[in-house]
Short mmCIF file of C-alpha atoms and ligand atoms in Angstrom, two decimals:
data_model
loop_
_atom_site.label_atom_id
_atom_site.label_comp_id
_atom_site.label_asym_id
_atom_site.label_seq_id
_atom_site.Cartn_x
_atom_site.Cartn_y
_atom_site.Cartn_z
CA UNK A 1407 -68.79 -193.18 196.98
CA UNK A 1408 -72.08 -193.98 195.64
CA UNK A 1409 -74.93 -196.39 196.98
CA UNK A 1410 -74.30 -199.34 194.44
CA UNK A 1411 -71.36 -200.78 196.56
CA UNK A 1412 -73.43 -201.65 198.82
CA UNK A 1413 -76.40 -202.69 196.50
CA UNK A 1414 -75.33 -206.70 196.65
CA UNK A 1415 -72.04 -209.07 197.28
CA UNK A 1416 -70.15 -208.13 200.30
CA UNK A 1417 -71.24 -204.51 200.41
CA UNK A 1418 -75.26 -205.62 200.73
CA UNK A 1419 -73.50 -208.11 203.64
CA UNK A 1420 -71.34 -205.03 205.34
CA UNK A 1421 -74.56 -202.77 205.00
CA UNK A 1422 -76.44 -205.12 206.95
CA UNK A 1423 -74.32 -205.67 209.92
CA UNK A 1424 -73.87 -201.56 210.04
CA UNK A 1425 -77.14 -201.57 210.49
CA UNK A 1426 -77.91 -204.40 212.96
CA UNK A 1427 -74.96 -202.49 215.27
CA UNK A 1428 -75.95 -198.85 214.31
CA UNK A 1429 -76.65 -196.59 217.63
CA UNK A 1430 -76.44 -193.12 217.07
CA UNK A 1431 -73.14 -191.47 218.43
CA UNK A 1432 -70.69 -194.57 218.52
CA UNK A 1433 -70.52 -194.12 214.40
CA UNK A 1434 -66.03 -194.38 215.23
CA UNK A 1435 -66.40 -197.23 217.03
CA UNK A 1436 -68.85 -198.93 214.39
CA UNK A 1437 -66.36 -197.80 211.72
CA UNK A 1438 -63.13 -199.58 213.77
CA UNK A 1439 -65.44 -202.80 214.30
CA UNK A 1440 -66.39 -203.45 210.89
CA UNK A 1441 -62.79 -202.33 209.57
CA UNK A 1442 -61.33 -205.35 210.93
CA UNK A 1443 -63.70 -207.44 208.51
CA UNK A 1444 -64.31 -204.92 205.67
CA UNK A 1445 -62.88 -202.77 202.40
CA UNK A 1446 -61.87 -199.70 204.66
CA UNK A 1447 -63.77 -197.12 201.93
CA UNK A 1448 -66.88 -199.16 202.07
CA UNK A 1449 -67.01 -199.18 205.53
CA UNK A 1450 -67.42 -195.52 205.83
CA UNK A 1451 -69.90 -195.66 202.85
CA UNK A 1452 -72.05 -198.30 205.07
CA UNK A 1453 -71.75 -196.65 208.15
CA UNK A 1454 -73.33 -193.17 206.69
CA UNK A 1455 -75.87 -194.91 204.74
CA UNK A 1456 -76.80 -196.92 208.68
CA UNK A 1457 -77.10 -193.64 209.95
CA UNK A 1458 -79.16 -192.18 206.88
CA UNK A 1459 -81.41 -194.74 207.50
CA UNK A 1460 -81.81 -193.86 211.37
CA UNK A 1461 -82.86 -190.76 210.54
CA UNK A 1462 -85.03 -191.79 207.84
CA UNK A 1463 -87.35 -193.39 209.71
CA UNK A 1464 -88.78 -189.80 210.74
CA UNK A 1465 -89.75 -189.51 206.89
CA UNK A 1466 -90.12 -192.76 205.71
CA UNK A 1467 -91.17 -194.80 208.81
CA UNK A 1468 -89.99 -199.01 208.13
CA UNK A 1469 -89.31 -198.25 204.54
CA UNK A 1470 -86.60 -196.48 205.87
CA UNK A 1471 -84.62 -199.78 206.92
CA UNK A 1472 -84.67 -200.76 203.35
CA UNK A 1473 -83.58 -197.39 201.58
CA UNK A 1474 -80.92 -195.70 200.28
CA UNK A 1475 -80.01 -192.34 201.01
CA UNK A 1476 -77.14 -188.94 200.31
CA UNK A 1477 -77.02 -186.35 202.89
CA UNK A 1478 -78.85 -184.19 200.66
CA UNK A 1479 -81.16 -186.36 199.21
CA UNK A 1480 -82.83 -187.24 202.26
CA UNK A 1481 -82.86 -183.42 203.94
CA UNK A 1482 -84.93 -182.79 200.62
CA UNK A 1483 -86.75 -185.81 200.23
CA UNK A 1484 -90.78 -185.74 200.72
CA UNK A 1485 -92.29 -187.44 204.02
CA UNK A 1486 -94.26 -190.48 202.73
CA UNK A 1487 -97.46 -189.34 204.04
CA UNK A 1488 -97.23 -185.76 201.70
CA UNK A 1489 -96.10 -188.09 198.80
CA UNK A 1490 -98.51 -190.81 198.79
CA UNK A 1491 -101.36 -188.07 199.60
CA UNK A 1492 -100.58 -186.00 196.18
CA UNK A 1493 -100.05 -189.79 194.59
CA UNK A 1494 -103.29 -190.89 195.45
CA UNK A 1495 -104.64 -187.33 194.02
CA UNK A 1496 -103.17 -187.82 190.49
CA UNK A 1497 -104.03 -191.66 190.64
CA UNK A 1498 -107.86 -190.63 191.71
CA UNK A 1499 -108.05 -188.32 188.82
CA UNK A 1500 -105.51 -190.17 186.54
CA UNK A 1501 -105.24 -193.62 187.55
CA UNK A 1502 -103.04 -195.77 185.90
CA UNK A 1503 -101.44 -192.46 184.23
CA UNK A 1504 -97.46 -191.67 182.99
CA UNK A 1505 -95.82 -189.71 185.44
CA UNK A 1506 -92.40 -188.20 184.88
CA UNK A 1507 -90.87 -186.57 188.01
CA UNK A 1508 -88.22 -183.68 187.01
CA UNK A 1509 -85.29 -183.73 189.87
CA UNK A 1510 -86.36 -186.94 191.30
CA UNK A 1511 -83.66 -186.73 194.44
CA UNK A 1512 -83.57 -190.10 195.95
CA UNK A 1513 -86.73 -190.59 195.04
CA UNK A 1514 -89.27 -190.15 197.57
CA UNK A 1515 -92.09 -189.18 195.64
CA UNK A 1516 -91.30 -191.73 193.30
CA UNK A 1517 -92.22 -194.36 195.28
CA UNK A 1518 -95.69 -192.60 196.63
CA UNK A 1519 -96.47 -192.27 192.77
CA UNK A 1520 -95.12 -196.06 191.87
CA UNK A 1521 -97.50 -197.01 194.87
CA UNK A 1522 -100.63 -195.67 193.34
CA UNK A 1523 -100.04 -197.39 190.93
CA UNK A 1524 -98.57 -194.62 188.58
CA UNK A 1525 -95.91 -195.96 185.92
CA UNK A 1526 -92.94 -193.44 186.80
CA UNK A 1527 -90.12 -191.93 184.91
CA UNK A 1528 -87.85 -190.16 187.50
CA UNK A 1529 -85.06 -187.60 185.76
CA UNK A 1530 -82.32 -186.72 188.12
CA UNK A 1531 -79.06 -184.69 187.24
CA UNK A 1532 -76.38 -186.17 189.94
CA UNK A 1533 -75.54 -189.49 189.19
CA UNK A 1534 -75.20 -190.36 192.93
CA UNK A 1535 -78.77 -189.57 193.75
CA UNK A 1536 -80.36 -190.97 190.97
CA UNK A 1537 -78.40 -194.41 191.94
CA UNK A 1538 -80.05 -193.85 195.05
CA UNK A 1539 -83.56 -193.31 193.74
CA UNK A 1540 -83.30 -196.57 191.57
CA UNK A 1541 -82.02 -198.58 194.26
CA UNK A 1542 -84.83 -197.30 196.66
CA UNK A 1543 -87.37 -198.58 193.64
CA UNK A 1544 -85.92 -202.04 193.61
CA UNK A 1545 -85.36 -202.03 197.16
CA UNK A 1546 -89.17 -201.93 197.34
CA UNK A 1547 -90.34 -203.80 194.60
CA UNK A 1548 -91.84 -200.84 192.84
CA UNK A 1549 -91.55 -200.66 188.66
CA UNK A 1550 -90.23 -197.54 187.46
CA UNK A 1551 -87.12 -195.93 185.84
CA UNK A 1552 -84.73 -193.23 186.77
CA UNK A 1553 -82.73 -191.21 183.91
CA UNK A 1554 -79.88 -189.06 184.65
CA UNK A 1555 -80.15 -186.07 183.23
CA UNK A 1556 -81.65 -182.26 182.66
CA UNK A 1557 -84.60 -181.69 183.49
CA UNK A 1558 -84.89 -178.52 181.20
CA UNK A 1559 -84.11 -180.38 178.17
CA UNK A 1560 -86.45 -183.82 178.72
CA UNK A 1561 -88.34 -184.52 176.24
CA UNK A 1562 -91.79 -184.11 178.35
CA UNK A 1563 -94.40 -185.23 175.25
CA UNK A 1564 -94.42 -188.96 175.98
CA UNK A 1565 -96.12 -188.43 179.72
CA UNK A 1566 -99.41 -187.57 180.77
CA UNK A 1567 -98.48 -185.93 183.86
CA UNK A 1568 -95.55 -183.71 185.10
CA UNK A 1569 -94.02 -183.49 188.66
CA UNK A 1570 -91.67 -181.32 190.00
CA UNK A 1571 -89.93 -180.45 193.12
CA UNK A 1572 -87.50 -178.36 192.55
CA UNK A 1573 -84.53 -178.00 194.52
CA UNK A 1574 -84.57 -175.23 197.45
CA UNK A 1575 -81.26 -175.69 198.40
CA UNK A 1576 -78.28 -173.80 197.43
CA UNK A 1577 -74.55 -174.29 199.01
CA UNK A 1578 -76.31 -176.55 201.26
CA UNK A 1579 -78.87 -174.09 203.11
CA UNK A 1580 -82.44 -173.48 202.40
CA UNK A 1581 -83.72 -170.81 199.83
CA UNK A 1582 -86.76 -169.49 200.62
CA UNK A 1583 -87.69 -167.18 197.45
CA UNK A 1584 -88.70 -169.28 194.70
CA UNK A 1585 -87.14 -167.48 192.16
CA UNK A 1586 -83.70 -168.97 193.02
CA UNK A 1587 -85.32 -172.78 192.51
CA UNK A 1588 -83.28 -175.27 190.73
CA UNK A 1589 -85.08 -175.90 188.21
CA UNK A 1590 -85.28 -172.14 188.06
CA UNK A 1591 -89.22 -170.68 188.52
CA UNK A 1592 -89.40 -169.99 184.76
CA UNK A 1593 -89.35 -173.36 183.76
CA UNK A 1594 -91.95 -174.59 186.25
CA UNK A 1595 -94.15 -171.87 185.55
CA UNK A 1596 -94.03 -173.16 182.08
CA UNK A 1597 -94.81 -176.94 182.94
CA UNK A 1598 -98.14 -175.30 185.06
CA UNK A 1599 -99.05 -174.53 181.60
CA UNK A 1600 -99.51 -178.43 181.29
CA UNK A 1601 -101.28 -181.31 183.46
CA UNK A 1602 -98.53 -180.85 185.90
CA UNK A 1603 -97.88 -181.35 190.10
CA UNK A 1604 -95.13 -178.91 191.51
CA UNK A 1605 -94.72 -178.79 195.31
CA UNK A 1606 -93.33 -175.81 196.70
CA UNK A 1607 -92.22 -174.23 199.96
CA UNK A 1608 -95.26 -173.13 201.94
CA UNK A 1609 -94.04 -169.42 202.09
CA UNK A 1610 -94.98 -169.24 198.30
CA UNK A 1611 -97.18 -165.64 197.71
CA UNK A 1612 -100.66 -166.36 196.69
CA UNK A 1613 -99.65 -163.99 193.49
CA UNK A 1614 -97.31 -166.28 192.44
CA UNK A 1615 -99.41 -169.07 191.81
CA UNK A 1616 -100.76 -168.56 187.97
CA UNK A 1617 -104.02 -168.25 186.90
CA UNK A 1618 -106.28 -171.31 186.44
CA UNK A 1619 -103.85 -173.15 188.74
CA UNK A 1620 -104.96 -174.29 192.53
CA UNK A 1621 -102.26 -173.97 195.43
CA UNK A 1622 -103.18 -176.68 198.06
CA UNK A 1623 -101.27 -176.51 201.49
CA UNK A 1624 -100.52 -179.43 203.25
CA UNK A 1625 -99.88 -179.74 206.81
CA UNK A 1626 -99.14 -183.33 208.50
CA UNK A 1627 -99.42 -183.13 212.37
CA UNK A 1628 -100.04 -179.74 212.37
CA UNK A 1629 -97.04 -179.13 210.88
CA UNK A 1630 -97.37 -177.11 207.62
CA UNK A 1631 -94.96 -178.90 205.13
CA UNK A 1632 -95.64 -177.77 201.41
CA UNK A 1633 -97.53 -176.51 198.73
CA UNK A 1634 -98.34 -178.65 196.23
CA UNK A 1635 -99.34 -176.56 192.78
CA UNK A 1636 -101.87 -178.57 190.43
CA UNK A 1637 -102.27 -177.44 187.25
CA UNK A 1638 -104.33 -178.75 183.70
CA UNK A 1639 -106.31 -182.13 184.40
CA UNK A 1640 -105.41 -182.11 187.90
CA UNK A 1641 -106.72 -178.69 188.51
CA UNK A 1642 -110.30 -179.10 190.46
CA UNK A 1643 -111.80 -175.46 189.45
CA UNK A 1644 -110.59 -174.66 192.73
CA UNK A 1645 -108.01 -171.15 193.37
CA UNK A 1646 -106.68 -172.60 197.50
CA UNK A 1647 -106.88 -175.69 199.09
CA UNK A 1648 -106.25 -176.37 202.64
CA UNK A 1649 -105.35 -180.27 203.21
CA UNK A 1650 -104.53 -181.71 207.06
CA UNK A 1651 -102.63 -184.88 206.97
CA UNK A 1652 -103.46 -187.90 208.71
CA UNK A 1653 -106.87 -186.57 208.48
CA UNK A 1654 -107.23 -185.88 205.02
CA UNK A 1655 -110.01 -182.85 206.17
CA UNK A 1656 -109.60 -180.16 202.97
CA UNK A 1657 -111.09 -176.89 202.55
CA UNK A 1658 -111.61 -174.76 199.78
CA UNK A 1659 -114.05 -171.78 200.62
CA UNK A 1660 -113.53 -168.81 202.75
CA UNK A 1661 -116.80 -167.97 203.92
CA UNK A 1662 -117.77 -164.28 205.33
CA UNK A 1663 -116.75 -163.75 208.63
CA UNK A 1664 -117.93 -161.37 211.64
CA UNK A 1665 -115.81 -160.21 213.90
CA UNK A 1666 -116.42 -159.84 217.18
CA UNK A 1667 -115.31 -160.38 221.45
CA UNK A 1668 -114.06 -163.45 222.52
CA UNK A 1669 -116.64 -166.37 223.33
CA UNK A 1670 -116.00 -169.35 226.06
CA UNK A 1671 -113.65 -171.06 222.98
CA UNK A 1672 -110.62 -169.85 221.20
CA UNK A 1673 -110.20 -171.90 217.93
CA UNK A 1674 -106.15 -171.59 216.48
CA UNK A 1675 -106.41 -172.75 212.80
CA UNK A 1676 -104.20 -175.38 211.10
CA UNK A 1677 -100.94 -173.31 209.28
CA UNK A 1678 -102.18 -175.29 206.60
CA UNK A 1679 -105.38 -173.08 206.85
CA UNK A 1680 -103.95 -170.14 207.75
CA UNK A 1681 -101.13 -170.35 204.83
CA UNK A 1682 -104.48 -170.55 202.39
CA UNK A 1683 -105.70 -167.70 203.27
CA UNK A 1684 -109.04 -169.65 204.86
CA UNK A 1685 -109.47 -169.04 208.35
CA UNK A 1686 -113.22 -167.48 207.82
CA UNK A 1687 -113.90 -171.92 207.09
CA UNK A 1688 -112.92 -172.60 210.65
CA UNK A 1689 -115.22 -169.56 212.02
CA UNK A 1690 -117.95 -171.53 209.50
CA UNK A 1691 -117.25 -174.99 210.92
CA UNK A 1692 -117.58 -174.06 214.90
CA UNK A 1693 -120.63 -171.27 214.29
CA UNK A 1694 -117.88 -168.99 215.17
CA UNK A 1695 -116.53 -165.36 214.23
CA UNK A 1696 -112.75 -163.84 214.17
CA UNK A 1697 -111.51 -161.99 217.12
CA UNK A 1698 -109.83 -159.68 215.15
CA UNK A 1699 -110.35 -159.24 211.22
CA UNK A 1700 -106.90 -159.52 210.38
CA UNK A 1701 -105.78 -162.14 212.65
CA UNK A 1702 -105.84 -165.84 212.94
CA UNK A 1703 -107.56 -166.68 216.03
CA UNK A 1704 -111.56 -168.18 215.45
CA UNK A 1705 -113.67 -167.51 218.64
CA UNK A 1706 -117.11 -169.27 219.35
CA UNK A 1707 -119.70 -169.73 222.17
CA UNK A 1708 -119.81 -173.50 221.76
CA UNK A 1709 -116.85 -176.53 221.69
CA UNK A 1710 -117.47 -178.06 218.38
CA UNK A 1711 -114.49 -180.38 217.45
CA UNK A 1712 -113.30 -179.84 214.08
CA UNK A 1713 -110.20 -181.16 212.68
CA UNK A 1714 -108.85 -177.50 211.40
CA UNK A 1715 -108.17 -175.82 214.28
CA UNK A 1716 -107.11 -176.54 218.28
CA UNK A 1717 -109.65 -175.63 220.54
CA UNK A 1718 -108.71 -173.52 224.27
CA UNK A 1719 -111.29 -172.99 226.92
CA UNK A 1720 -111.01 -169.40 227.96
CA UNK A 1721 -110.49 -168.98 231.68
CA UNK A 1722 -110.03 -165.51 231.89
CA UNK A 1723 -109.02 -162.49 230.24
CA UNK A 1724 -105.59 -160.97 231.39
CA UNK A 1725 -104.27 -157.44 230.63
CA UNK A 1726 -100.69 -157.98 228.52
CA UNK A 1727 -98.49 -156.36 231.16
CA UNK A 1728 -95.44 -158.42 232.19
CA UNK A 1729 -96.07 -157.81 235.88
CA UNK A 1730 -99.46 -158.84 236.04
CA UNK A 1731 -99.03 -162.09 233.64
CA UNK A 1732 -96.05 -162.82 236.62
CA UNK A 1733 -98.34 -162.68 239.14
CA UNK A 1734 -101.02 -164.68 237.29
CA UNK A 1735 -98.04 -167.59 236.85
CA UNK A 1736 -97.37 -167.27 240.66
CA UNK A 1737 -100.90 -167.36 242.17
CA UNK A 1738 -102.12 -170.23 239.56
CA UNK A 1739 -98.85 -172.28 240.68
CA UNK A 1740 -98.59 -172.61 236.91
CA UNK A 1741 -95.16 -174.92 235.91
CA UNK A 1742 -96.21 -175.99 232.27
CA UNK A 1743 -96.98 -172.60 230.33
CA UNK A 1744 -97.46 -172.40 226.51
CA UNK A 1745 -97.65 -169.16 225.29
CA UNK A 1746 -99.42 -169.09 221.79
CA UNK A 1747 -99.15 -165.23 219.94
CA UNK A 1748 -100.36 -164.09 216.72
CA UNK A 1749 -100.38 -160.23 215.90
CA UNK A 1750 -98.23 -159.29 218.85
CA UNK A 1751 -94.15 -158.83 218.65
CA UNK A 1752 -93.19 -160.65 221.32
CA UNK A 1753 -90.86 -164.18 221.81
CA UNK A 1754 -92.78 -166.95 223.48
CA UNK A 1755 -89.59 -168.10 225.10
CA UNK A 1756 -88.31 -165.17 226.65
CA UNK A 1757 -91.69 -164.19 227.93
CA UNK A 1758 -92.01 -167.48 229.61
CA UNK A 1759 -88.58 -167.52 230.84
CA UNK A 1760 -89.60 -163.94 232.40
CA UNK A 1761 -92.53 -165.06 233.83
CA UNK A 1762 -90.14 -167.89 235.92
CA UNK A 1763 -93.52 -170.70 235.69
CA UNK A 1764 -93.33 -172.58 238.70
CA UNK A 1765 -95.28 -175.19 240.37
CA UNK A 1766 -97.74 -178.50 239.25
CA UNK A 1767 -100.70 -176.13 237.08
CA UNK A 1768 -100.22 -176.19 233.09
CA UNK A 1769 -102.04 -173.26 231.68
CA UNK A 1770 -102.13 -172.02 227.40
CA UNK A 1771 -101.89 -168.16 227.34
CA UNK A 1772 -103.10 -166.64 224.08
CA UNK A 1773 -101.89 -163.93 223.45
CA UNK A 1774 -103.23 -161.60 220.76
CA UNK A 1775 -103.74 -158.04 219.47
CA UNK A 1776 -107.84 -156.88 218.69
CA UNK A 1777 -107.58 -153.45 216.71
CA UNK A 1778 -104.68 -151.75 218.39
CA UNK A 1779 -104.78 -153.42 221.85
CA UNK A 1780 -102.31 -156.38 222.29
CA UNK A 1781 -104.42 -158.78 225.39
CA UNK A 1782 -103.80 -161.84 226.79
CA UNK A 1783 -106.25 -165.21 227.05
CA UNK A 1784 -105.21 -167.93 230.21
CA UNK A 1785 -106.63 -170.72 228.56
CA UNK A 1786 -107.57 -174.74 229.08
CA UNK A 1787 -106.68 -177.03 225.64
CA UNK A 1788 -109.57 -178.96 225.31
CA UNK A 1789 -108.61 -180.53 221.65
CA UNK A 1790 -105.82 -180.72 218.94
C1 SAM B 981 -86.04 -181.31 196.29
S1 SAM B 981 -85.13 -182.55 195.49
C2 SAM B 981 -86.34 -183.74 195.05
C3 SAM B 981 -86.78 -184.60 196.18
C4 SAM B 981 -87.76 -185.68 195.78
N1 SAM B 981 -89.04 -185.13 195.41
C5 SAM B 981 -87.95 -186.69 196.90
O1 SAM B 981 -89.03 -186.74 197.50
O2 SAM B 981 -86.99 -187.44 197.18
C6 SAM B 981 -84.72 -181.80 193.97
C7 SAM B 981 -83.75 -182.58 193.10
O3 SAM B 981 -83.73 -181.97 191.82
C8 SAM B 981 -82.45 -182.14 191.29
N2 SAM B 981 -82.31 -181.12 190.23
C9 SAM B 981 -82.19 -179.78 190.38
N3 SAM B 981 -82.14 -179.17 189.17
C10 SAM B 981 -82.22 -180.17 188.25
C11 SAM B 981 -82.22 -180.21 186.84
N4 SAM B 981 -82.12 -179.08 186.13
N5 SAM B 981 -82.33 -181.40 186.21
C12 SAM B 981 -82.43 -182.56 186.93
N6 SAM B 981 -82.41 -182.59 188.27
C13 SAM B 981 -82.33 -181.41 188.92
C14 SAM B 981 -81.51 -181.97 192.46
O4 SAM B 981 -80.27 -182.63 192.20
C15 SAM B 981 -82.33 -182.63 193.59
O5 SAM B 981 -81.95 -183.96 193.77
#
């Protein structure tokens, strides 16, 4: 059952009152309410698309209560924040441009690119989600169109700009190499050869990325959430990009780096940062050096807030022996422990379960490898 029952008439009514009852768990006993009033099959239609829009709000924050959603559509759909940050990119360097988005899903980026003011084409091949993606436009008062269709054969001349996200889903779990993309890597390599915007997973190799075209990785909260591809008039002469959402701080350059012991601060880079390959920026932007040449840890004499990286106070350096970091738990009365690692095999959780924290004291432990030897930082956050 698609979204357009519930689009106006009785279903817009039914969809309503799901949602003015929906709470989260108690979906059966919504269901058996609203039977007693309501078409038994739209019921069940309503009460998915109530709970759809619970979980929404995560992504789409009061939009949400307005949208339309599938299952799938909204696991894939882009966070508003992402989309309306690569919208307002295009529209900066475009504005007003023709933008048609191949495998539109329910249309999430749509609506970033409608809001800045883009005129949008989506092109989406199951019926079902492209009803969703059109009602979510009109549900918003955005202008726009959505086609069902194949994105491989759309005739692509008639738009100034190309976006794509392909699918990374295949019988329903996540694919992680981007060869098995739907629309397959072949044919967005091809649109890169045009003024094009493809996001992609943030595991992407920096080889992949062709030639002339910059790979900017997004993080929003610190969490690192995509890379967006830009290619043609939306490429800035640029190779990487580091972007941190709500901030909007970006970095291009990787600087030279020393390397060298640790200072009073340990600075942990953004993902976003450390996906782009530009952690020598953060050692720039806190008159800092690397612990380690290969590994992601900044340290520096000085606190200098910056927003790409969390700054920790070093209290003391530990050795990384089990029994001793026990001991360190116990005398500190330490309760709240979190155990950051980079370079080290090791599982945060089982370490701290081993360590049995107990007692009022919080405490950060870095831990860390510096040429062969693994050690271990008790550390204050100060920031991030
Ligand atoms: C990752 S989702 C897009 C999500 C969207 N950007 C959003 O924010 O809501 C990819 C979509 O592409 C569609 N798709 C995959 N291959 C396609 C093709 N060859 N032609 C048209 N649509 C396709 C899938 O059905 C899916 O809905």
């Amino acid at each position: 059952m698609t979204v357009t029952g519930l689009l106006d008439g009785p279903g817009a009514e039914l969809l309503a009152d799901a949602c003015a009852s929906y709470q989260p768990g108690q979906e059966l006993q919504l269901v058996e309410k609203l039977r007693r009033q309501y078409d038994a099959a739209l019921v069940t239609t309503a009460v998915t698309q109530a709970s759809l829009r619970h979980r929404a709000v995560a992504k789409f924050g009061p939009d949400a209560a307005r949208m339309f959603f599938t299952p799938d559509g909204l696991e894939q759909a882009t966070r508003s924040t992402v989309g309306s940050h690569r919208a307002q990119r295009i529209a900066a360097t475009l504005p007003g441009s023709s933008v048609v988005d191949l495998g539109c899903g329910i249309g999430g980026d749509l609506i970033g690119a409608a809001r800045a003011g883009l005129r949008v084409t989506g092109v989406e091949r199951d019926p079902a989600t492209a009803a969703a993606a059109r009602a979510n436009l009109s549900a918003l008062g955005l202008p726009g169109e959505v086609v069902v269709g194949d994105a491989e054969s759309f005739d692509l001349a008639p738009y100034d700009v190309v976006f794509a996200d392909p699918a990374r889903r295949a019988d329903g779990r996540r694919v992680f190499d981007h060869n098995a993309y739907s629309p397959p890597w072949t044919f967005v390599t091809e649109l890169l050869s045009r003024t094009a915007c493809v996001k992609v997973a943030p595991g992407i190799p920096h080889d992949a990325v062709p030639d002339g075209v910059e790979a900017e990785w997004i993080s929003d909260a610190g969490e690192v959430k995509e890379a967006a591809l830009w290619s043609g008039r939306l490429y800035a002469g640029t190779a990487r990009r580091a972007t941190l959402l709500p901030s909007g701080a970006s970095v291009t350059e990787a600087p030279e780096a020393e390397s060298g012991p640790v200072g009073q601060y340990i600075y942990e880079p953004d993902g976003a940062v450390v996906r782009a390959g530009l952690v020598t920026a953060v050692a720039a932007a806190v008159d800092g050096w690397l612990l380690d040449p290969r590994i992601a840890y900044v340290t520096a004499a000085k606190l200098v807030p910056t927003p790409l990286a969390s700054a920790y106070e070093v209290v003391e350096e530990l050795p990384y022996k089990e029994k001793a970091l026990r001991s360190w738990v116990r005398t500190h009365g330490i309760g709240t422990l979190e155990i950051k690692k980079r370079g080290v095999d090791l599982d945060p959780a089982q370490l701290r379960k081993k360590l049995t924290p107990k007692g009022s004291a919080s405490a950060t432990l870095i831990i860390t490898r510096i040429g062969r030897d693994a050690v271990a930082y008790s550390c204050r956050r100060v920031s991030g």
